[in-house]
Short mmCIF file of C-alpha atoms and ligand atoms in Angstrom, two decimals:
data_model
loop_
_atom_site.label_atom_id
_atom_site.label_comp_id
_atom_site.label_asym_id
_atom_site.label_seq_id
_atom_site.Cartn_x
_atom_site.Cartn_y
_atom_site.Cartn_z
CA MET A 1 -3.78 28.82 8.75
CA GLU A 2 -4.69 25.15 8.30
CA ILE A 3 -1.92 22.78 7.31
CA ILE A 4 -1.34 19.02 7.05
CA LEU A 5 1.07 17.20 9.33
CA GLY A 6 2.62 13.77 9.02
CA LYS A 7 4.84 11.93 11.47
CA TYR A 8 7.66 9.73 10.23
CA GLY A 9 7.46 6.11 11.14
CA GLU A 10 10.51 3.95 10.82
CA LEU A 11 12.10 6.71 8.81
CA ALA A 12 13.07 8.43 12.03
CA LEU A 13 15.30 5.43 12.84
CA LYS A 14 17.10 5.11 9.56
CA GLY A 15 20.38 6.62 10.70
CA LEU A 16 22.75 7.45 7.88
CA ASN A 17 20.19 6.72 5.17
CA LYS A 18 17.76 9.12 6.73
CA ASN A 19 18.46 11.90 4.24
CA ALA A 20 17.82 9.67 1.23
CA PHE A 21 14.60 8.38 2.76
CA GLU A 22 13.51 11.86 3.72
CA SER A 23 14.05 13.26 0.24
CA ALA A 24 12.22 10.30 -1.35
CA LEU A 25 9.31 11.01 0.97
CA ILE A 26 9.20 14.74 0.23
CA LYS A 27 9.49 14.09 -3.50
CA THR A 28 6.53 11.70 -3.44
CA ILE A 29 4.41 14.09 -1.40
CA LYS A 30 5.10 16.96 -3.80
CA LYS A 31 4.31 14.81 -6.82
CA ARG A 32 1.12 13.39 -5.38
CA LEU A 33 -0.32 16.63 -4.00
CA SER A 34 0.54 18.98 -6.84
CA ARG A 35 -2.78 18.44 -8.57
CA PHE A 36 -4.60 19.87 -5.55
CA GLY A 37 -2.81 23.22 -5.56
CA ASP A 38 0.45 24.89 -4.68
CA PHE A 39 1.74 23.50 -1.40
CA ARG A 40 4.97 24.09 0.45
CA VAL A 41 6.29 20.74 1.69
CA TYR A 42 9.13 20.51 4.19
CA SER A 43 10.20 18.46 7.13
CA SER A 44 11.56 19.27 10.53
CA GLN A 45 12.03 17.16 13.65
CA SER A 46 10.60 13.97 12.14
CA THR A 47 7.43 15.72 11.02
CA VAL A 48 6.39 16.66 7.49
CA TYR A 49 4.54 19.93 7.04
CA VAL A 50 2.31 20.62 4.06
CA GLU A 51 1.28 24.26 3.84
CA PRO A 52 -1.16 25.61 1.26
CA GLN A 53 0.28 28.63 -0.49
CA ASN A 54 -2.98 30.24 -1.53
CA GLU A 55 -6.75 30.13 -1.27
CA SER A 56 -7.27 27.87 -4.26
CA CYS A 57 -5.60 24.85 -2.63
CA ASP A 58 -7.96 21.92 -2.09
CA ILE A 59 -6.73 20.87 1.33
CA ASP A 60 -9.36 18.17 1.91
CA SER A 61 -8.47 16.28 -1.27
CA ALA A 62 -4.78 16.79 -0.54
CA TYR A 63 -5.29 15.31 2.90
CA ASP A 64 -7.13 12.33 1.47
CA GLU A 65 -4.17 11.70 -0.82
CA PHE A 66 -1.72 12.26 2.03
CA LYS A 67 -3.21 9.32 3.94
CA ARG A 68 -1.99 7.02 1.15
CA ILE A 69 1.64 8.13 1.31
CA PHE A 70 4.04 5.53 2.64
CA GLY A 71 6.54 6.53 5.31
CA LEU A 72 4.13 8.30 7.66
CA ILE A 73 2.71 6.57 10.73
CA ALA A 74 0.36 9.33 11.84
CA VAL A 75 -1.32 12.11 9.89
CA GLY A 76 -3.64 14.94 10.71
CA LYS A 77 -4.67 18.47 9.96
CA ALA A 78 -3.48 21.27 12.21
CA ALA A 79 -3.45 25.03 12.63
CA ILE A 80 -0.27 27.04 12.97
CA CYS A 81 0.04 30.19 14.98
CA GLU A 82 2.58 32.41 16.70
CA LYS A 83 4.62 31.02 19.54
CA ASN A 84 3.05 32.69 22.52
CA LEU A 85 0.48 31.63 25.11
CA ASP A 86 -2.14 34.06 23.95
CA ALA A 87 -1.96 33.05 20.29
CA ILE A 88 -1.88 29.35 21.12
CA SER A 89 -4.92 29.58 23.43
CA ARG A 90 -6.97 31.53 20.91
CA CYS A 91 -5.94 29.22 18.13
CA ALA A 92 -7.01 26.12 20.10
CA VAL A 93 -10.45 27.57 20.78
CA SER A 94 -11.10 28.82 17.27
CA TYR A 95 -9.55 25.94 15.32
CA LEU A 96 -11.00 23.10 17.41
CA GLY A 97 -14.28 24.89 18.18
CA SER A 98 -16.68 22.28 16.86
CA GLU A 99 -14.75 19.39 18.41
CA LEU A 100 -14.69 21.20 21.77
CA GLU A 101 -18.38 21.91 21.47
CA ASN A 102 -19.21 18.24 20.89
CA ALA A 103 -16.91 16.71 23.49
CA LYS A 104 -17.70 16.22 27.15
CA THR A 105 -14.16 15.73 28.39
CA PHE A 106 -10.79 16.88 27.14
CA LYS A 107 -7.20 17.33 28.07
CA VAL A 108 -4.39 19.49 26.72
CA LYS A 109 -1.05 17.92 25.94
CA SER A 110 1.92 20.12 25.14
CA LYS A 111 5.30 19.38 23.63
CA ARG A 112 8.19 21.76 23.47
CA ALA A 113 10.77 21.18 20.79
CA ASP A 114 11.97 24.73 21.49
CA LYS A 115 13.40 24.46 24.99
CA LYS A 116 13.82 28.25 25.18
CA PHE A 117 10.07 28.73 25.27
CA PRO A 118 9.36 30.56 28.55
CA MET A 119 6.88 28.01 29.96
CA THR A 120 7.20 24.32 30.68
CA SER A 121 4.91 21.88 28.86
CA MET A 122 2.90 21.41 32.05
CA GLU A 123 2.41 25.15 32.50
CA LEU A 124 1.40 25.63 28.89
CA SER A 125 -1.14 22.78 29.08
CA ALA A 126 -2.63 24.17 32.27
CA GLU A 127 -2.98 27.70 30.86
CA VAL A 128 -4.44 26.62 27.52
CA GLY A 129 -6.78 24.22 29.36
CA ALA A 130 -8.03 27.05 31.61
CA TYR A 131 -8.69 29.28 28.58
CA ILE A 132 -10.64 26.47 26.88
CA LEU A 133 -12.73 25.94 30.04
CA ASP A 134 -13.54 29.67 30.13
CA ASN A 135 -14.87 29.42 26.59
CA TYR A 136 -16.57 26.04 26.87
CA PRO A 137 -17.80 25.75 30.46
CA HIS A 138 -19.66 22.47 29.74
CA LEU A 139 -16.31 20.67 29.36
CA LYS A 140 -14.53 18.68 32.05
CA VAL A 141 -10.86 17.84 32.18
CA ASP A 142 -10.09 14.12 32.09
CA VAL A 143 -6.41 13.30 32.00
CA GLU A 144 -6.95 9.53 31.87
CA GLU A 145 -9.42 8.98 29.03
CA PRO A 146 -10.39 12.28 27.46
CA GLU A 147 -12.79 12.30 24.53
CA LEU A 148 -10.73 15.01 22.92
CA GLU A 149 -7.02 15.60 23.15
CA VAL A 150 -5.84 19.10 22.30
CA ILE A 151 -2.20 18.99 21.34
CA CYS A 152 -0.02 22.10 21.37
CA GLU A 153 3.46 21.77 19.95
CA VAL A 154 5.96 24.56 20.31
CA ARG A 155 8.35 24.15 17.42
CA ASP A 156 11.38 26.12 16.23
CA SER A 157 9.55 28.84 14.36
CA VAL A 158 5.85 28.36 15.03
CA ALA A 159 3.36 26.70 17.33
CA VAL A 160 1.08 23.96 16.01
CA VAL A 161 -2.33 23.10 17.43
CA HIS A 162 -4.26 19.96 16.57
CA ALA A 163 -6.45 17.16 17.85
CA SER A 164 -5.36 13.49 17.87
CA GLN A 165 -3.94 12.26 14.60
CA GLU A 166 -5.11 9.36 12.46
CA ARG A 167 -3.17 6.34 11.36
CA GLY A 168 -1.04 7.03 8.29
CA ALA A 169 -0.15 4.60 5.51
CA GLY A 170 2.91 3.34 7.42
CA GLY A 171 5.89 1.65 5.82
CA ILE A 172 8.80 3.37 4.12
CA PRO A 173 8.80 5.83 1.20
CA ASN A 174 8.17 4.80 -2.41
CA GLY A 175 11.22 4.04 -4.44
CA THR A 176 13.62 3.22 -1.60
CA GLY A 177 13.30 -0.58 -1.63
CA GLY A 178 14.22 -1.79 -5.12
CA ARG A 179 11.96 -3.32 -7.76
CA VAL A 180 9.86 -6.48 -7.54
CA ALA A 181 7.66 -8.35 -10.02
CA CYS A 182 4.21 -9.07 -8.53
CA MET A 183 2.08 -11.88 -9.89
CA LEU A 184 -1.32 -10.24 -9.99
CA SER A 185 -4.55 -12.18 -10.39
CA GLY A 186 -7.99 -10.69 -10.00
CA GLY A 187 -8.37 -12.24 -6.54
CA ILE A 188 -8.29 -10.74 -3.06
CA ASP A 189 -4.78 -11.77 -2.09
CA SER A 190 -2.37 -10.69 -4.79
CA PRO A 191 -3.29 -6.96 -4.84
CA VAL A 192 -2.77 -6.99 -1.06
CA ALA A 193 0.62 -8.69 -1.47
CA ALA A 194 1.68 -6.11 -4.07
CA TRP A 195 0.56 -3.29 -1.78
CA MET A 196 2.54 -4.75 1.12
CA MET A 197 5.72 -4.79 -0.93
CA ALA A 198 5.05 -1.24 -2.11
CA ARG A 199 4.64 -0.26 1.52
CA ARG A 200 8.14 -1.59 2.16
CA GLY A 201 9.36 0.97 -0.36
CA CYS A 202 9.48 -1.30 -3.42
CA GLU A 203 8.62 -0.25 -6.93
CA ILE A 204 6.12 -2.83 -8.11
CA VAL A 205 5.75 -4.27 -11.60
CA GLY A 206 2.68 -6.45 -12.18
CA VAL A 207 2.45 -9.66 -14.20
CA HIS A 208 -1.01 -10.94 -15.09
CA PHE A 209 -1.70 -14.19 -16.93
CA MET A 210 -4.77 -14.27 -19.11
CA SER A 211 -6.18 -17.16 -21.11
CA PRO A 212 -8.36 -15.90 -23.92
CA PRO A 213 -10.89 -17.05 -24.95
CA TYR A 214 -11.39 -18.90 -21.65
CA THR A 215 -10.94 -15.70 -19.69
CA GLY A 216 -12.63 -12.60 -21.08
CA GLU A 217 -12.36 -8.83 -21.25
CA GLY A 218 -14.21 -8.52 -17.96
CA ALA A 219 -11.50 -10.40 -16.08
CA LEU A 220 -8.82 -8.25 -17.64
CA TYR A 221 -10.63 -5.02 -16.91
CA LYS A 222 -10.97 -6.16 -13.32
CA VAL A 223 -7.22 -6.62 -12.97
CA GLU A 224 -6.61 -3.23 -14.54
CA ARG A 225 -8.91 -1.52 -12.06
CA LEU A 226 -7.13 -3.34 -9.22
CA ALA A 227 -3.81 -2.07 -10.55
CA GLY A 228 -5.28 1.43 -10.59
CA LYS A 229 -6.31 1.09 -6.95
CA VAL A 230 -2.88 -0.10 -5.81
CA ALA A 231 -1.19 2.63 -7.89
CA ARG A 232 -2.96 5.19 -5.74
CA TRP A 233 -0.55 4.15 -2.97
CA SER A 234 2.51 3.09 -4.97
CA ASN A 235 2.57 6.07 -7.40
CA ARG A 236 2.50 3.72 -10.37
CA PHE A 237 1.85 0.10 -11.19
CA PRO A 238 2.90 -1.05 -14.65
CA ILE A 239 1.33 -4.35 -15.69
CA TYR A 240 2.38 -7.00 -18.18
CA GLU A 241 -0.56 -8.97 -19.53
CA VAL A 242 0.69 -12.36 -20.62
CA PRO A 243 -1.28 -14.56 -23.06
CA PHE A 244 -1.01 -17.92 -21.33
CA THR A 245 -3.54 -20.10 -23.18
CA ASP A 246 -1.05 -21.99 -25.36
CA CYS A 247 1.07 -23.02 -22.37
CA GLN A 248 -1.98 -24.20 -20.46
CA VAL A 249 -3.31 -26.18 -23.42
CA MET A 250 0.08 -27.84 -23.90
CA ILE A 251 0.13 -28.89 -20.24
CA ARG A 252 -3.49 -30.05 -20.28
CA ASP A 253 -2.94 -32.18 -23.37
CA ASN A 254 0.40 -33.70 -22.44
CA ALA A 255 0.79 -34.07 -18.69
CA PRO A 256 -0.91 -36.15 -15.99
CA GLU A 257 -4.03 -34.35 -14.87
CA ASP A 258 -3.17 -34.34 -11.19
CA LEU A 259 0.05 -32.43 -11.89
CA PHE A 260 -1.65 -29.78 -13.97
CA THR A 261 -1.77 -27.12 -11.26
CA ILE A 262 1.83 -27.44 -10.20
CA LEU A 263 3.09 -27.53 -13.79
CA MET A 264 1.11 -24.41 -14.55
CA ARG A 265 2.50 -22.61 -11.52
CA ARG A 266 6.07 -23.45 -12.51
CA SER A 267 5.34 -22.20 -15.99
CA MET A 268 3.92 -18.94 -14.64
CA LEU A 269 6.95 -18.46 -12.43
CA ARG A 270 9.39 -19.02 -15.31
CA ILE A 271 7.60 -16.42 -17.43
CA THR A 272 7.35 -13.98 -14.52
CA GLN A 273 11.10 -14.26 -14.05
CA MET A 274 11.68 -13.37 -17.72
CA ILE A 275 9.68 -10.19 -17.16
CA ALA A 276 11.44 -9.59 -13.84
CA GLU A 277 14.81 -9.75 -15.57
CA LYS A 278 13.73 -7.42 -18.34
CA GLU A 279 12.42 -4.96 -15.74
CA GLU A 280 15.48 -5.35 -13.50
CA CYS A 281 13.42 -6.67 -10.60
CA GLY A 282 15.23 -8.40 -7.76
CA ALA A 283 12.42 -10.70 -6.65
CA VAL A 284 9.03 -12.16 -7.49
CA VAL A 285 6.00 -11.59 -5.24
CA THR A 286 2.86 -13.73 -4.97
CA GLY A 287 -0.29 -13.58 -2.87
CA GLU A 288 0.02 -17.12 -1.57
CA SER A 289 -0.89 -18.03 2.00
CA LEU A 290 0.23 -21.37 3.40
CA GLY A 291 -2.36 -24.12 3.15
CA GLN A 292 -5.06 -21.96 1.56
CA VAL A 293 -5.50 -24.19 -1.51
CA ALA A 294 -3.85 -27.27 -3.05
CA SER A 295 -1.12 -25.28 -4.78
CA GLN A 296 -0.17 -23.51 -1.56
CA THR A 297 0.94 -26.42 0.58
CA LEU A 298 4.55 -26.47 1.68
CA LYS A 299 5.31 -29.30 -0.71
CA ALA A 300 3.65 -27.54 -3.67
CA ILE A 301 5.54 -24.33 -2.91
CA GLN A 302 8.81 -26.28 -2.82
CA CYS A 303 8.01 -27.76 -6.20
CA THR A 304 7.17 -24.34 -7.62
CA ASP A 305 10.24 -22.62 -6.21
CA ASP A 306 12.45 -25.33 -7.71
CA VAL A 307 12.37 -23.21 -10.90
CA ALA A 308 13.07 -19.94 -9.08
CA HIS A 309 16.39 -18.27 -9.66
CA MET A 310 15.56 -15.18 -7.63
CA PRO A 311 13.88 -14.78 -4.24
CA VAL A 312 10.12 -15.38 -4.27
CA PHE A 313 8.42 -13.26 -1.63
CA ARG A 314 5.05 -14.28 -0.24
CA PRO A 315 4.18 -11.49 2.15
CA LEU A 316 0.85 -13.13 3.10
CA ILE A 317 2.24 -16.58 3.81
CA GLY A 318 1.26 -16.50 7.49
CA ASN A 319 -1.95 -14.50 7.24
CA ASP A 320 -5.49 -15.75 7.60
CA LYS A 321 -8.08 -14.80 5.01
CA ILE A 322 -9.79 -12.48 7.50
CA GLU A 323 -6.63 -10.47 7.97
CA ILE A 324 -6.03 -10.30 4.23
CA THR A 325 -9.61 -9.19 3.70
CA GLU A 326 -9.19 -6.41 6.27
CA ILE A 327 -6.27 -5.01 4.31
CA ALA A 328 -8.12 -5.42 1.01
CA ARG A 329 -10.93 -3.29 2.42
CA ARG A 330 -8.54 -0.70 3.76
CA ILE A 331 -6.81 -0.30 0.40
CA ASP A 332 -10.15 -0.38 -1.42
CA THR A 333 -9.50 -3.39 -3.63
CA PHE A 334 -11.96 -5.75 -1.96
CA ASP A 335 -15.13 -4.85 -3.85
CA ILE A 336 -13.39 -5.25 -7.20
CA SER A 337 -11.68 -8.50 -6.16
CA ILE A 338 -14.95 -10.23 -5.34
CA GLU A 339 -16.47 -9.55 -8.75
CA PRO A 340 -17.09 -12.97 -10.30
CA TYR A 341 -14.74 -13.42 -13.23
CA GLU A 342 -12.78 -16.47 -14.26
CA ASP A 343 -9.06 -16.51 -13.48
CA CYS A 344 -6.75 -18.46 -15.74
CA CYS A 345 -5.89 -20.62 -12.72
CA THR A 346 -9.48 -21.78 -12.43
CA ILE A 347 -9.79 -23.13 -15.96
CA PHE A 348 -8.77 -26.71 -16.72
CA THR A 349 -8.41 -27.34 -12.98
CA PRO A 350 -8.09 -31.02 -12.15
CA LYS A 351 -10.75 -32.61 -9.99
CA HIS A 352 -8.08 -33.89 -7.62
CA PRO A 353 -4.94 -31.75 -7.67
CA ARG A 354 -2.02 -33.23 -5.87
CA THR A 355 -1.39 -31.49 -2.57
CA ARG A 356 2.00 -33.20 -2.22
CA PRO A 357 3.40 -33.35 -5.74
CA ALA A 358 6.64 -35.32 -6.09
CA LEU A 359 9.31 -33.16 -7.66
CA ASP A 360 10.81 -36.00 -9.73
CA LEU A 361 7.44 -36.73 -11.35
CA VAL A 362 6.92 -33.03 -12.05
CA ILE A 363 10.33 -32.71 -13.69
CA LYS A 364 9.73 -35.86 -15.73
CA ALA A 365 6.39 -34.51 -16.97
CA GLU A 366 8.13 -31.31 -18.10
CA GLU A 367 10.82 -33.27 -19.89
CA GLU A 368 8.11 -34.89 -21.93
CA MET A 369 6.96 -31.46 -23.13
CA PRO A 370 10.14 -29.88 -24.54
CA ALA A 371 8.10 -27.42 -26.59
CA LEU A 372 6.67 -25.84 -23.40
CA LYS A 373 9.76 -23.66 -22.95
CA GLU A 374 9.32 -22.27 -26.46
CA LEU A 375 5.69 -21.45 -25.75
CA GLU A 376 6.71 -19.70 -22.52
CA LYS A 377 9.20 -17.56 -24.43
CA ALA A 378 6.54 -16.73 -27.01
CA ALA A 379 4.07 -15.78 -24.23
CA PHE A 380 6.69 -13.50 -22.68
CA GLU A 381 7.36 -11.86 -26.03
CA ALA A 382 3.67 -11.39 -26.79
CA SER A 383 2.88 -9.81 -23.42
CA ILE A 384 1.22 -6.40 -23.43
CA PHE A 385 2.51 -3.56 -21.28
CA LYS A 386 0.16 -1.09 -19.63
CA MET A 387 0.89 1.66 -17.13
CA PHE A 388 -1.39 2.64 -14.26
CA ARG A 389 -0.75 5.78 -12.21
CA PHE A 390 -2.03 7.30 -9.01
CA ASP A 391 -3.81 10.10 -10.86
CA ASP A 392 -5.46 8.07 -13.61
CA GLU A 393 -9.06 9.06 -14.04
CA VAL A 394 -10.40 5.52 -14.44
CA SER A 395 -13.90 4.79 -13.32
CA LEU A 396 -13.12 2.71 -10.29
P1 ATP B 401 -5.49 -14.45 -5.26
O1 ATP B 401 -6.54 -14.06 -4.29
O2 ATP B 401 -4.33 -13.50 -5.27
O3 ATP B 401 -6.03 -14.72 -6.63
P2 ATP B 401 -5.68 -17.19 -4.62
O4 ATP B 401 -5.99 -17.40 -3.19
O5 ATP B 401 -6.81 -17.21 -5.59
O6 ATP B 401 -4.90 -15.82 -4.73
P3 ATP B 401 -4.16 -18.91 -6.40
O7 ATP B 401 -5.20 -18.81 -7.45
O8 ATP B 401 -3.59 -20.24 -6.05
O9 ATP B 401 -4.62 -18.29 -5.00
O10 ATP B 401 -2.99 -17.97 -6.80
C1 ATP B 401 -1.89 -17.84 -5.95
C2 ATP B 401 -1.07 -16.67 -6.43
O11 ATP B 401 -0.63 -16.90 -7.77
C3 ATP B 401 -1.84 -15.37 -6.50
O12 ATP B 401 -1.87 -14.71 -5.27
C4 ATP B 401 -1.05 -14.62 -7.53
O13 ATP B 401 0.12 -14.05 -6.96
C5 ATP B 401 -0.65 -15.72 -8.50
N1 ATP B 401 -1.64 -15.81 -9.58
C6 ATP B 401 -2.75 -16.57 -9.65
N2 ATP B 401 -3.42 -16.37 -10.81
C7 ATP B 401 -2.72 -15.46 -11.50
C8 ATP B 401 -2.86 -14.82 -12.78
N3 ATP B 401 -3.90 -15.04 -13.56
N4 ATP B 401 -1.92 -13.94 -13.15
C9 ATP B 401 -0.86 -13.69 -12.36
N5 ATP B 401 -0.67 -14.23 -11.15
C10 ATP B 401 -1.59 -15.12 -10.73
MG1 MG B 402 -7.07 -16.36 -7.39
#
């Protein structure tokens, strides 16, 4: 029988919290795989087992989904068989037949969780290896760098046979890390930042600023598809769409042009914190990376965070664009992110934004616009809530 296996990552180290983490993981797996059939999901010895219960299970789609589940460092498909040499040898040859056929070199690696098994790991590997060589005489054993590794695990109740596993989603299970409000633009960085926080177990709530009529339906639809992509990993990604035009116009018409960007970022952060409070989030998350643009210098970040009354996480602060792009490709947001739509941050941008804004001047400019706070409250109240889920059938 073919099953799916996943190895815990950090979860294995979590000590007393391990049970809570384990049950969050199992719950997510059950929820996410249920649409592909009836699977039995259980864990034992830091491994999760997913066993199809009948013929109608779609194991390939389930496996594809499984690769997006946080908390697992390695994943793979495997065959289970009885715990004896004969069954294990036959299982290896039949289950890994095409891989064995295509490889030139291989080695067998065995692990015994059941120490009562009558052979040592070395003996088991040697015997299974000999049986494989009988069946595939073109193969050679290479213990250093084999093309194919055949892994035989003798567990408590069954034996499991598989080839090398793939990288899993990593991180810790959904819903174990608290809630955070993620400022989500349509760019490359912020979906990656949201995904990184979700991978640390956080429930993510998105906040997107739009500036109609300067930003259009296309820009909004882009953000919604990005949210759908991230939700495929995080289970869900609710988004607040905030109408931000009035605040931006107020700043444009009343403040020095070179402070426009920093004033706008402070305004966005104040509104995001209103949503964070309503949603009981403990922190704000942005996709900023130090020095990338004028608003992301150390000085500009200090000026922005002056209005923060909760932690502001910037998971990408030390990453280069190339690294961020690699993750964007891995999580499948990249192609959407590079679609050319206006972001509200790119309208009314000054020709020469200040890279080292002076906080006293920024505060003074805000004091001269007392009505801005009212507009921010109105924007918060007028924001539109939309929910995106892992199983939404949107045309991505
Ligand atoms: P990104 O690739 O995420 O758009 P960026 O490199 O374009 O980032 P900025 O435009 O300066 O940089 O934005 C910095 C961060 O501010 C973004 O990562 C995001 O968290 C937030 N942000 C920018 N625009 C918006 C928006 N329209 N709605 C919500 N958050 C935004
Ligand atoms: Mg951007």
